[in-house]
Amino acid sequence: MNIILTHEQADMDALASQLGAWLLYPDAIPLLPRNINRNGQRFLEQYGANLPYVSLMDLPRETIETVILVDTQSLITLKGMSKETRIVVYDHHPQRDDLNPEWECHLVSSGSNTSQMVARIRARGITLTSLQATILALGLYEDTGCFTYGSTTTEDLLAASFCLAQGADLDIVNRFLYPPLTSGQRKLFDRLLRNIHTYIIEDQTIMAAKADAMDVKDEISSVAHKLRDVLNPDALLLLVATRQGIRLVARSTSDRVNVAAIAESMGGGGHSRAASALVRPEGALNKAENLQFLDEQFAWMVAELGQHVKPAVNVKSIMSKDPLILSPDTSVQEAHRLMQRYGYEGYPVVEEGQVVGLLNRREVDRAINHGLALSVKSLMAAGEVKIAPDASLEMLQTLMAKTDWGQVPVVAPESGEIVGIVTRTDLLKTLGPVPDMPDQDEVAKQLAQIVPPARLALLRALAMEADKVNLPIFVVGGFVRDLLLGHPSLDDDIVVEGDAIFFANRLVDRYGGRVLTHHRFGTAKWLIQEIKENLHRSLGIADDIDLSDLPDSLDLITARTEFYEQPAALPTVESSSIKMDLHRRDFTINTLALRLDGEHFGKIHDYWGGLIDLRKGRIRVLHALSFVDDATRLLRAVRFEQRFGFQIEPRTLALMEESLPLLRRLTGARIQHEIALILAEPKAPEMLSRLDELGILHAIHPALPWDDAIHARLHQLDHLDIEPFWELPEGFDGLDRKQILSFLVWLGQLPETSLRSIASRLRCKSELLKLLIATSSIVQSLPAFANAPPSKVVRELENYPRTALFAAQLITENESFRGLVRQFVTRWAQVAPTVSGEDLRSLGLRPSPAFGRVLLALRNAWLDGEVQSVEGEQALLKKLLADETFNNH
């Protein structure tokens, strides 16, 4: 026999989970607990006859082979169970420390346990009756507060959608979600309301009340819900004396108050937003003794509240994870190498797992300057200074002032492991002015409004999959910046704080596609072009949604830090935290991250002041060596400044001026790539003008020109409708038409020698160089055509590419020259004699160079107006053929 169990005081989530388990295991018996809350009782009284639940008195006396435990991890013992009984758990509460490792567990972090049962029902294609769908919906709605609790996940919403599609009756759901209080519950409500105490801890409003409830037979959770709705605190704690003992009912609406931890300290449990406990006294107590016991428990609970409220900002939230550590025996030379490589100012010194000191950069530099061959032990500041991740900033500030340590190791109290390091700079940044962070819900709404539906569905699928394996994932950089500026982009690379390659393979297992990996950098490219139709179905995308909004691939990047072996070189990378990943980026406005997984969907992370700079319109580097690390940032700073109408702040401007010589170390290909990005921008003329103003163009190559005329031509190019008769190609070598024409109108007036020198520095491909030289040649030769006949113009221009001709007529300021080029393209290039080579052959002439001379002479005559009819052409032909000099030439 197989049975399905849940916890006592069963709510609708527990009963719905039992039904869900029965649908998945139809040979199992859902056994009702002895105590069910009033909602559940009322529902079963009305609909229980049509449901498969069995009471304990009706349970067959057979051997129990399997117990399926839902919405709890606590197992009661029943007759028929033995050591061989298999235990399968489906729960959404945090894993208990004493959970039997031999049990088969399916633990999720959704707001309702019913959601994981529905997900499995949906996956198996099981069809529900309307009543079954309704009770499952009741479990979902009740345990998520109608999807308003912070613990609600996308899985809960998907489950509700499925239930509604299967015929769930929302009128029934509404009737049983909000039952009126009974007479006894109303009395208890009044008692608790009269005894409410308010505690403000870490800016959180916690309300607690105690009362005698020994005369109340109904469950207390409905009273708690009603009080929470009336008072609206961050957390509500009710402690009541009942015949069974002192019962705690706790509710929270804040991530910072974990009522599960409060309940666990009193022998109970639950999840962070809803929990309960039952404290039984030792021995029998009379009423007076029971009320005294209630007072004692209440006083103890209140005294312990501070331990269960997270500070608004704690050490964990500002520390850098996984710091590098040194042993006392490390040489000063090795310590110096690490400091140069990673740039940290201090390193914890650890011996046998214990912090024994701190080595700072100042002492290392002194030792190196004096040529001392010492060990870390000789240079470190000795001491066992450390702090816990949950410590407040006040504690950190006091510790730093007391010890004068500017870098403090962060140690997990349970394991003693160093999990991070927090610096004086981290503290000062946090204690300084804090920008108003964008509201998480508002950002989520903004995403839904701006991001195309298919792309949004993909992001939500990634978020849900990451949440299942507790992987924090983020959209970073330009996407977040542009979202907050109201200029959405689809450049949504995903950063994984963990193993991106593992995550990519998991996505392939779940949805299909292929993965390309780069293990050195910890990156993966998920190729989904071939599975878009399958994604359309599995992501639940509506039929009328444009699937072209789905990318062909998605880049998944392991959060990493990087260092540079030498200036302007490509970086060496190592995996790291999201905080350090963002620190490697170019400017503060590009260090913003938007978290996607689980309850964090839409949360903005700003570790490096990007939000303030974005609001103030500032371009600022993160550190003084930014341009030394990568001199292409000189060009990028200007590109972002002009694109957004921002200002490069003074310190960054000074660093740019100092870094101009570093441009010589950059490869031409990298510089050309940055220039090509600038030429693709609508404000390219302003960007190049600013590069010239700052001396960057000259530092790249002294021959790079700039003046008002070039500015005007580039501006004109951006607002020009190109007529079809030009027949210009779309692009080549990764450059589009606008970029190619911009290169030509910018540089096309230079002499060939300068062009070849610039092209060599920028590593331009041969096709672009040929176009530049052709444009220059046309520009230089146009003045010679001032009074030339059309035949000469055609002879000179017919071998040039149309792209070069178009650019040249933009460069020249002489309207008549422009007219000549347009005449050539629109009329003269199409002029040809009516006589062909075959006609000459039919006249008895043998093929010879004379053919070409005859045909060219005929065309020139047409072009220059010497021939205006076929008869005239025939007359000229006879004359040419009769001209012995012409034929023998």
PDB file of C-alpha atoms in Angstrom, residues 72-302:
ATOM      1  CA  THR A  72       6.288  19.121   4.882  1.00  0.00           C
ATOM      2  CA  GLN A  73       9.491  17.289   5.774  1.00  0.00           C
ATOM      3  CA  SER A  74       8.142  15.919   9.073  1.00  0.00           C
ATOM      4  CA  LEU A  75       7.024  12.292   9.029  1.00  0.00           C
ATOM      5  CA  ILE A  76       4.541  10.764  11.447  1.00  0.00           C
ATOM      6  CA  THR A  77       4.728   7.043  12.179  1.00  0.00           C
ATOM      7  CA  LEU A  78       1.794   4.849  11.200  1.00  0.00           C
ATOM      8  CA  LYS A  79       1.130   1.177  11.669  1.00  0.00           C
ATOM      9  CA  GLY A  80       2.285  -0.701   8.619  1.00  0.00           C
ATOM     10  CA  MET A  81       5.450   1.394   8.186  1.00  0.00           C
ATOM     11  CA  SER A  82       8.889  -0.150   8.565  1.00  0.00           C
ATOM     12  CA  LYS A  83      12.542   0.583   7.829  1.00  0.00           C
ATOM     13  CA  GLU A  84      11.939  -0.647   4.287  1.00  0.00           C
ATOM     14  CA  THR A  85       9.204   1.925   3.657  1.00  0.00           C
ATOM     15  CA  ARG A  86      10.249   4.253   0.847  1.00  0.00           C
ATOM     16  CA  ILE A  87       9.822   7.959   1.600  1.00  0.00           C
ATOM     17  CA  VAL A  88       9.298  10.479  -1.220  1.00  0.00           C
ATOM     18  CA  VAL A  89       9.142  14.178  -0.279  1.00  0.00           C
ATOM     19  CA  TYR A  90       7.626  17.053  -2.279  1.00  0.00           C
ATOM     20  CA  ASP A  91       8.080  20.314  -0.373  1.00  0.00           C
ATOM     21  CA  HIS A  92       8.777  24.029  -0.865  1.00  0.00           C
ATOM     22  CA  HIS A  93      10.167  24.845   2.581  1.00  0.00           C
ATOM     23  CA  PRO A  94      13.938  25.164   3.261  1.00  0.00           C
ATOM     24  CA  GLN A  95      15.652  21.811   3.708  1.00  0.00           C
ATOM     25  CA  ARG A  96      15.818  20.683   7.314  1.00  0.00           C
ATOM     26  CA  ASP A  97      19.258  19.981   8.763  1.00  0.00           C
ATOM     27  CA  ASP A  98      18.082  16.608  10.082  1.00  0.00           C
ATOM     28  CA  LEU A  99      16.464  15.455   6.839  1.00  0.00           C
ATOM     29  CA  ASN A 100      17.069  11.750   6.261  1.00  0.00           C
ATOM     30  CA  PRO A 101      19.577  11.465   3.377  1.00  0.00           C
ATOM     31  CA  GLU A 102      17.977   8.182   2.235  1.00  0.00           C
ATOM     32  CA  TRP A 103      14.681   9.875   1.418  1.00  0.00           C
ATOM     33  CA  GLU A 104      13.915  10.830  -2.173  1.00  0.00           C
ATOM     34  CA  CYS A 105      13.415  14.584  -2.010  1.00  0.00           C
ATOM     35  CA  HIS A 106      11.963  17.062  -4.485  1.00  0.00           C
ATOM     36  CA  LEU A 107      12.493  20.456  -2.844  1.00  0.00           C
ATOM     37  CA  VAL A 108      11.659  23.714  -4.626  1.00  0.00           C
ATOM     38  CA  SER A 109      11.575  27.387  -3.623  1.00  0.00           C
ATOM     39  CA  SER A 110       8.178  28.294  -5.058  1.00  0.00           C
ATOM     40  CA  GLY A 111       5.550  30.227  -3.118  1.00  0.00           C
ATOM     41  CA  SER A 112       3.209  27.246  -3.056  1.00  0.00           C
ATOM     42  CA  ASN A 113       4.043  23.561  -2.932  1.00  0.00           C
ATOM     43  CA  THR A 114       1.071  22.910  -5.204  1.00  0.00           C
ATOM     44  CA  SER A 115       2.936  24.569  -8.077  1.00  0.00           C
ATOM     45  CA  GLN A 116       5.511  21.792  -8.345  1.00  0.00           C
ATOM     46  CA  MET A 117       2.753  19.172  -8.307  1.00  0.00           C
ATOM     47  CA  VAL A 118       0.919  21.021 -11.088  1.00  0.00           C
ATOM     48  CA  ALA A 119       4.135  21.331 -13.100  1.00  0.00           C
ATOM     49  CA  ARG A 120       4.514  17.545 -13.025  1.00  0.00           C
ATOM     50  CA  ILE A 121       0.833  17.042 -13.872  1.00  0.00           C
ATOM     51  CA  ARG A 122       1.207  19.388 -16.840  1.00  0.00           C
ATOM     52  CA  ALA A 123       4.380  17.643 -18.003  1.00  0.00           C
ATOM     53  CA  ARG A 124       2.592  14.274 -18.019  1.00  0.00           C
ATOM     54  CA  GLY A 125      -0.336  15.626 -20.001  1.00  0.00           C
ATOM     55  CA  ILE A 126      -2.896  14.744 -17.289  1.00  0.00           C
ATOM     56  CA  THR A 127      -6.340  16.251 -17.837  1.00  0.00           C
ATOM     57  CA  LEU A 128      -8.116  17.630 -14.747  1.00  0.00           C
ATOM     58  CA  THR A 129     -11.756  17.831 -13.820  1.00  0.00           C
ATOM     59  CA  SER A 130     -13.064  21.271 -12.911  1.00  0.00           C
ATOM     60  CA  LEU A 131     -13.173  20.339  -9.217  1.00  0.00           C
ATOM     61  CA  GLN A 132      -9.591  19.042  -9.257  1.00  0.00           C
ATOM     62  CA  ALA A 133      -8.390  22.196 -11.012  1.00  0.00           C
ATOM     63  CA  THR A 134     -10.261  24.319  -8.453  1.00  0.00           C
ATOM     64  CA  ILE A 135      -8.715  22.729  -5.342  1.00  0.00           C
ATOM     65  CA  LEU A 136      -5.252  22.971  -6.922  1.00  0.00           C
ATOM     66  CA  ALA A 137      -5.926  26.646  -7.642  1.00  0.00           C
ATOM     67  CA  LEU A 138      -7.036  27.151  -4.033  1.00  0.00           C
ATOM     68  CA  GLY A 139      -3.692  25.814  -2.831  1.00  0.00           C
ATOM     69  CA  LEU A 140      -1.852  28.168  -5.184  1.00  0.00           C
ATOM     70  CA  TYR A 141      -3.856  31.273  -4.342  1.00  0.00           C
ATOM     71  CA  GLU A 142      -3.843  30.707  -0.575  1.00  0.00           C
ATOM     72  CA  ASP A 143      -0.128  30.066  -0.071  1.00  0.00           C
ATOM     73  CA  THR A 144       1.000  32.927  -2.315  1.00  0.00           C
ATOM     74  CA  GLY A 145      -1.440  35.504  -0.948  1.00  0.00           C
ATOM     75  CA  CYS A 146      -3.099  35.594  -4.357  1.00  0.00           C
ATOM     76  CA  PHE A 147       0.386  35.906  -5.889  1.00  0.00           C
ATOM     77  CA  THR A 148       1.283  39.025  -3.877  1.00  0.00           C
ATOM     78  CA  TYR A 149       3.838  37.481  -1.495  1.00  0.00           C
ATOM     79  CA  GLY A 150       7.496  38.089  -2.311  1.00  0.00           C
ATOM     80  CA  SER A 151       8.071  34.321  -2.349  1.00  0.00           C
ATOM     81  CA  THR A 152       5.794  33.933  -5.397  1.00  0.00           C
ATOM     82  CA  THR A 153       7.639  32.584  -8.443  1.00  0.00           C
ATOM     83  CA  THR A 154       6.932  32.200 -12.125  1.00  0.00           C
ATOM     84  CA  GLU A 155       6.226  28.509 -11.448  1.00  0.00           C
ATOM     85  CA  ASP A 156       3.263  29.530  -9.246  1.00  0.00           C
ATOM     86  CA  LEU A 157       1.839  31.737 -11.987  1.00  0.00           C
ATOM     87  CA  LEU A 158       2.329  29.091 -14.674  1.00  0.00           C
ATOM     88  CA  ALA A 159       0.578  26.555 -12.451  1.00  0.00           C
ATOM     89  CA  ALA A 160      -2.367  28.903 -11.911  1.00  0.00           C
ATOM     90  CA  SER A 161      -2.619  29.515 -15.641  1.00  0.00           C
ATOM     91  CA  PHE A 162      -2.764  25.772 -16.243  1.00  0.00           C
ATOM     92  CA  CYS A 163      -5.491  25.299 -13.599  1.00  0.00           C
ATOM     93  CA  LEU A 164      -7.603  28.058 -15.120  1.00  0.00           C
ATOM     94  CA  ALA A 165      -7.194  26.494 -18.540  1.00  0.00           C
ATOM     95  CA  GLN A 166      -8.381  23.193 -17.040  1.00  0.00           C
ATOM     96  CA  GLY A 167     -11.584  24.774 -15.698  1.00  0.00           C
ATOM     97  CA  ALA A 168     -10.796  26.034 -12.178  1.00  0.00           C
ATOM     98  CA  ASP A 169     -13.778  27.933 -10.753  1.00  0.00           C
ATOM     99  CA  LEU A 170     -12.567  31.275  -9.373  1.00  0.00           C
ATOM    100  CA  ASP A 171     -15.894  31.959  -7.688  1.00  0.00           C
ATOM    101  CA  ILE A 172     -15.314  28.890  -5.508  1.00  0.00           C
ATOM    102  CA  VAL A 173     -11.694  29.921  -4.944  1.00  0.00           C
ATOM    103  CA  ASN A 174     -12.779  33.375  -3.796  1.00  0.00           C
ATOM    104  CA  ARG A 175     -15.442  31.952  -1.477  1.00  0.00           C
ATOM    105  CA  PHE A 176     -13.021  29.693   0.381  1.00  0.00           C
ATOM    106  CA  LEU A 177     -10.030  32.051   0.382  1.00  0.00           C
ATOM    107  CA  TYR A 178     -11.714  34.735   2.448  1.00  0.00           C
ATOM    108  CA  PRO A 179     -14.163  33.069   4.862  1.00  0.00           C
ATOM    109  CA  PRO A 180     -15.647  35.335   7.558  1.00  0.00           C
ATOM    110  CA  LEU A 181     -14.240  34.913  11.055  1.00  0.00           C
ATOM    111  CA  THR A 182     -16.238  32.753  13.439  1.00  0.00           C
ATOM    112  CA  SER A 183     -17.502  34.160  16.718  1.00  0.00           C
ATOM    113  CA  GLY A 184     -14.525  32.661  18.573  1.00  0.00           C
ATOM    114  CA  GLN A 185     -12.065  33.987  16.031  1.00  0.00           C
ATOM    115  CA  ARG A 186     -13.557  37.497  16.270  1.00  0.00           C
ATOM    116  CA  LYS A 187     -13.094  37.439  20.046  1.00  0.00           C
ATOM    117  CA  LEU A 188      -9.479  36.359  19.622  1.00  0.00           C
ATOM    118  CA  PHE A 189      -8.996  39.049  16.971  1.00  0.00           C
ATOM    119  CA  ASP A 190     -10.161  41.728  19.450  1.00  0.00           C
ATOM    120  CA  ARG A 191      -7.935  40.377  22.251  1.00  0.00           C
ATOM    121  CA  LEU A 192      -4.860  40.363  20.039  1.00  0.00           C
ATOM    122  CA  LEU A 193      -5.605  43.821  18.620  1.00  0.00           C
ATOM    123  CA  ARG A 194      -5.811  45.270  22.163  1.00  0.00           C
ATOM    124  CA  ASN A 195      -2.430  43.736  23.029  1.00  0.00           C
ATOM    125  CA  ILE A 196      -0.437  44.680  19.926  1.00  0.00           C
ATOM    126  CA  HIS A 197       3.148  45.806  20.556  1.00  0.00           C
ATOM    127  CA  THR A 198       5.207  47.498  17.839  1.00  0.00           C
ATOM    128  CA  TYR A 199       8.978  47.049  17.520  1.00  0.00           C
ATOM    129  CA  ILE A 200      11.145  48.968  15.021  1.00  0.00           C
ATOM    130  CA  ILE A 201      14.256  46.914  14.293  1.00  0.00           C
ATOM    131  CA  GLU A 202      16.591  47.872  11.417  1.00  0.00           C
ATOM    132  CA  ASP A 203      13.802  50.092  10.007  1.00  0.00           C
ATOM    133  CA  GLN A 204      11.429  47.120   9.940  1.00  0.00           C
ATOM    134  CA  THR A 205       8.045  47.400  11.662  1.00  0.00           C
ATOM    135  CA  ILE A 206       7.349  44.194  13.572  1.00  0.00           C
ATOM    136  CA  MET A 207       4.058  43.816  15.424  1.00  0.00           C
ATOM    137  CA  ALA A 208       3.656  41.149  18.071  1.00  0.00           C
ATOM    138  CA  ALA A 209       0.705  40.210  20.274  1.00  0.00           C
ATOM    139  CA  LYS A 210      -0.193  37.545  22.821  1.00  0.00           C
ATOM    140  CA  ALA A 211      -3.574  36.323  24.039  1.00  0.00           C
ATOM    141  CA  ASP A 212      -5.424  33.502  25.731  1.00  0.00           C
ATOM    142  CA  ALA A 213      -7.079  31.288  23.091  1.00  0.00           C
ATOM    143  CA  MET A 214      -7.959  28.253  25.183  1.00  0.00           C
ATOM    144  CA  ASP A 215     -11.628  28.951  24.512  1.00  0.00           C
ATOM    145  CA  VAL A 216     -11.107  29.122  20.712  1.00  0.00           C
ATOM    146  CA  LYS A 217     -11.618  25.914  18.756  1.00  0.00           C
ATOM    147  CA  ASP A 218     -11.024  27.293  15.267  1.00  0.00           C
ATOM    148  CA  GLU A 219      -7.640  27.676  13.590  1.00  0.00           C
ATOM    149  CA  ILE A 220      -5.687  30.890  14.154  1.00  0.00           C
ATOM    150  CA  SER A 221      -4.226  31.482  10.680  1.00  0.00           C
ATOM    151  CA  SER A 222      -7.386  33.277   9.481  1.00  0.00           C
ATOM    152  CA  VAL A 223      -7.092  35.660  12.445  1.00  0.00           C
ATOM    153  CA  ALA A 224      -3.450  36.295  11.515  1.00  0.00           C
ATOM    154  CA  HIS A 225      -4.395  37.070   7.912  1.00  0.00           C
ATOM    155  CA  LYS A 226      -7.102  39.494   9.017  1.00  0.00           C
ATOM    156  CA  LEU A 227      -4.790  41.284  11.464  1.00  0.00           C
ATOM    157  CA  ARG A 228      -2.050  41.540   8.848  1.00  0.00           C
ATOM    158  CA  ASP A 229      -4.472  43.100   6.373  1.00  0.00           C
ATOM    159  CA  VAL A 230      -5.659  45.609   8.981  1.00  0.00           C
ATOM    160  CA  LEU A 231      -2.245  46.573  10.407  1.00  0.00           C
ATOM    161  CA  ASN A 232       0.032  46.062   7.357  1.00  0.00           C
ATOM    162  CA  PRO A 233       3.312  45.550   9.270  1.00  0.00           C
ATOM    163  CA  ASP A 234       6.532  44.177   7.810  1.00  0.00           C
ATOM    164  CA  ALA A 235       6.022  41.157  10.082  1.00  0.00           C
ATOM    165  CA  LEU A 236       3.281  39.957  12.412  1.00  0.00           C
ATOM    166  CA  LEU A 237       3.919  37.539  15.305  1.00  0.00           C
ATOM    167  CA  LEU A 238       0.972  36.081  17.226  1.00  0.00           C
ATOM    168  CA  LEU A 239       1.563  33.978  20.333  1.00  0.00           C
ATOM    169  CA  VAL A 240      -1.558  32.399  21.850  1.00  0.00           C
ATOM    170  CA  ALA A 241      -2.179  29.979  24.683  1.00  0.00           C
ATOM    171  CA  THR A 242      -4.128  26.895  23.531  1.00  0.00           C
ATOM    172  CA  ARG A 243      -4.985  23.580  25.114  1.00  0.00           C
ATOM    173  CA  GLN A 244      -2.101  21.959  23.227  1.00  0.00           C
ATOM    174  CA  GLY A 245       0.477  24.562  24.292  1.00  0.00           C
ATOM    175  CA  ILE A 246       1.694  27.969  23.180  1.00  0.00           C
ATOM    176  CA  ARG A 247       1.105  28.381  19.440  1.00  0.00           C
ATOM    177  CA  LEU A 248       3.012  30.826  17.275  1.00  0.00           C
ATOM    178  CA  VAL A 249       1.576  32.047  13.969  1.00  0.00           C
ATOM    179  CA  ALA A 250       4.003  34.284  12.067  1.00  0.00           C
ATOM    180  CA  ARG A 251       3.626  36.204   8.814  1.00  0.00           C
ATOM    181  CA  SER A 252       6.084  38.462   6.966  1.00  0.00           C
ATOM    182  CA  THR A 253       5.894  40.710   3.932  1.00  0.00           C
ATOM    183  CA  SER A 254       9.598  41.608   3.951  1.00  0.00           C
ATOM    184  CA  ASP A 255      12.666  39.714   2.805  1.00  0.00           C
ATOM    185  CA  ARG A 256      14.510  41.129   5.782  1.00  0.00           C
ATOM    186  CA  VAL A 257      12.308  39.450   8.416  1.00  0.00           C
ATOM    187  CA  ASN A 258      12.573  35.668   8.174  1.00  0.00           C
ATOM    188  CA  VAL A 259       9.715  34.320  10.257  1.00  0.00           C
ATOM    189  CA  ALA A 260      10.784  30.749   9.499  1.00  0.00           C
ATOM    190  CA  ALA A 261      13.924  31.368  11.560  1.00  0.00           C
ATOM    191  CA  ILE A 262      11.807  32.751  14.432  1.00  0.00           C
ATOM    192  CA  ALA A 263       9.557  29.688  14.301  1.00  0.00           C
ATOM    193  CA  GLU A 264      12.541  27.334  14.170  1.00  0.00           C
ATOM    194  CA  SER A 265      13.996  28.934  17.310  1.00  0.00           C
ATOM    195  CA  MET A 266      10.775  27.908  19.031  1.00  0.00           C
ATOM    196  CA  GLY A 267      10.770  24.374  17.664  1.00  0.00           C
ATOM    197  CA  GLY A 268       8.603  24.982  14.625  1.00  0.00           C
ATOM    198  CA  GLY A 269       9.230  25.813  10.966  1.00  0.00           C
ATOM    199  CA  GLY A 270       7.818  27.067   7.689  1.00  0.00           C
ATOM    200  CA  HIS A 271       9.131  29.398   5.058  1.00  0.00           C
ATOM    201  CA  SER A 272      10.377  32.968   5.197  1.00  0.00           C
ATOM    202  CA  ARG A 273       6.936  34.568   4.733  1.00  0.00           C
ATOM    203  CA  ALA A 274       4.725  32.189   6.764  1.00  0.00           C
ATOM    204  CA  ALA A 275       5.651  29.928   9.655  1.00  0.00           C
ATOM    205  CA  SER A 276       4.312  28.432  12.860  1.00  0.00           C
ATOM    206  CA  ALA A 277       5.406  26.644  16.010  1.00  0.00           C
ATOM    207  CA  LEU A 278       3.881  24.835  18.978  1.00  0.00           C
ATOM    208  CA  VAL A 279       5.711  25.130  22.285  1.00  0.00           C
ATOM    209  CA  ARG A 280       4.549  22.483  24.764  1.00  0.00           C
ATOM    210  CA  PRO A 281       5.175  23.029  28.470  1.00  0.00           C
ATOM    211  CA  GLU A 282       6.783  20.353  30.583  1.00  0.00           C
ATOM    212  CA  GLY A 283       3.948  18.702  32.467  1.00  0.00           C
ATOM    213  CA  ALA A 284       0.354  19.789  32.946  1.00  0.00           C
ATOM    214  CA  LEU A 285      -0.308  23.442  33.784  1.00  0.00           C
ATOM    215  CA  ASN A 286      -3.374  25.112  35.164  1.00  0.00           C
ATOM    216  CA  LYS A 287      -4.751  28.182  33.414  1.00  0.00           C
ATOM    217  CA  ALA A 288      -2.756  30.686  35.469  1.00  0.00           C
ATOM    218  CA  GLU A 289       0.471  28.722  34.945  1.00  0.00           C
ATOM    219  CA  ASN A 290      -0.268  28.419  31.233  1.00  0.00           C
ATOM    220  CA  LEU A 291      -0.709  32.190  30.902  1.00  0.00           C
ATOM    221  CA  GLN A 292       2.519  32.752  32.825  1.00  0.00           C
ATOM    222  CA  PHE A 293       4.224  30.341  30.412  1.00  0.00           C
ATOM    223  CA  LEU A 294       2.768  32.426  27.564  1.00  0.00           C
ATOM    224  CA  ASP A 295       4.276  35.595  29.051  1.00  0.00           C
ATOM    225  CA  GLU A 296       7.684  33.927  29.365  1.00  0.00           C
ATOM    226  CA  GLN A 297       7.657  32.693  25.776  1.00  0.00           C
ATOM    227  CA  PHE A 298       6.540  36.085  24.492  1.00  0.00           C
ATOM    228  CA  ALA A 299       9.315  37.886  26.397  1.00  0.00           C
ATOM    229  CA  TRP A 300      11.909  35.427  25.096  1.00  0.00           C
ATOM    230  CA  MET A 301      10.664  35.762  21.506  1.00  0.00           C
ATOM    231  CA  VAL A 302      10.772  39.569  21.618  1.00  0.00           C
TER     232      VAL A 302
END
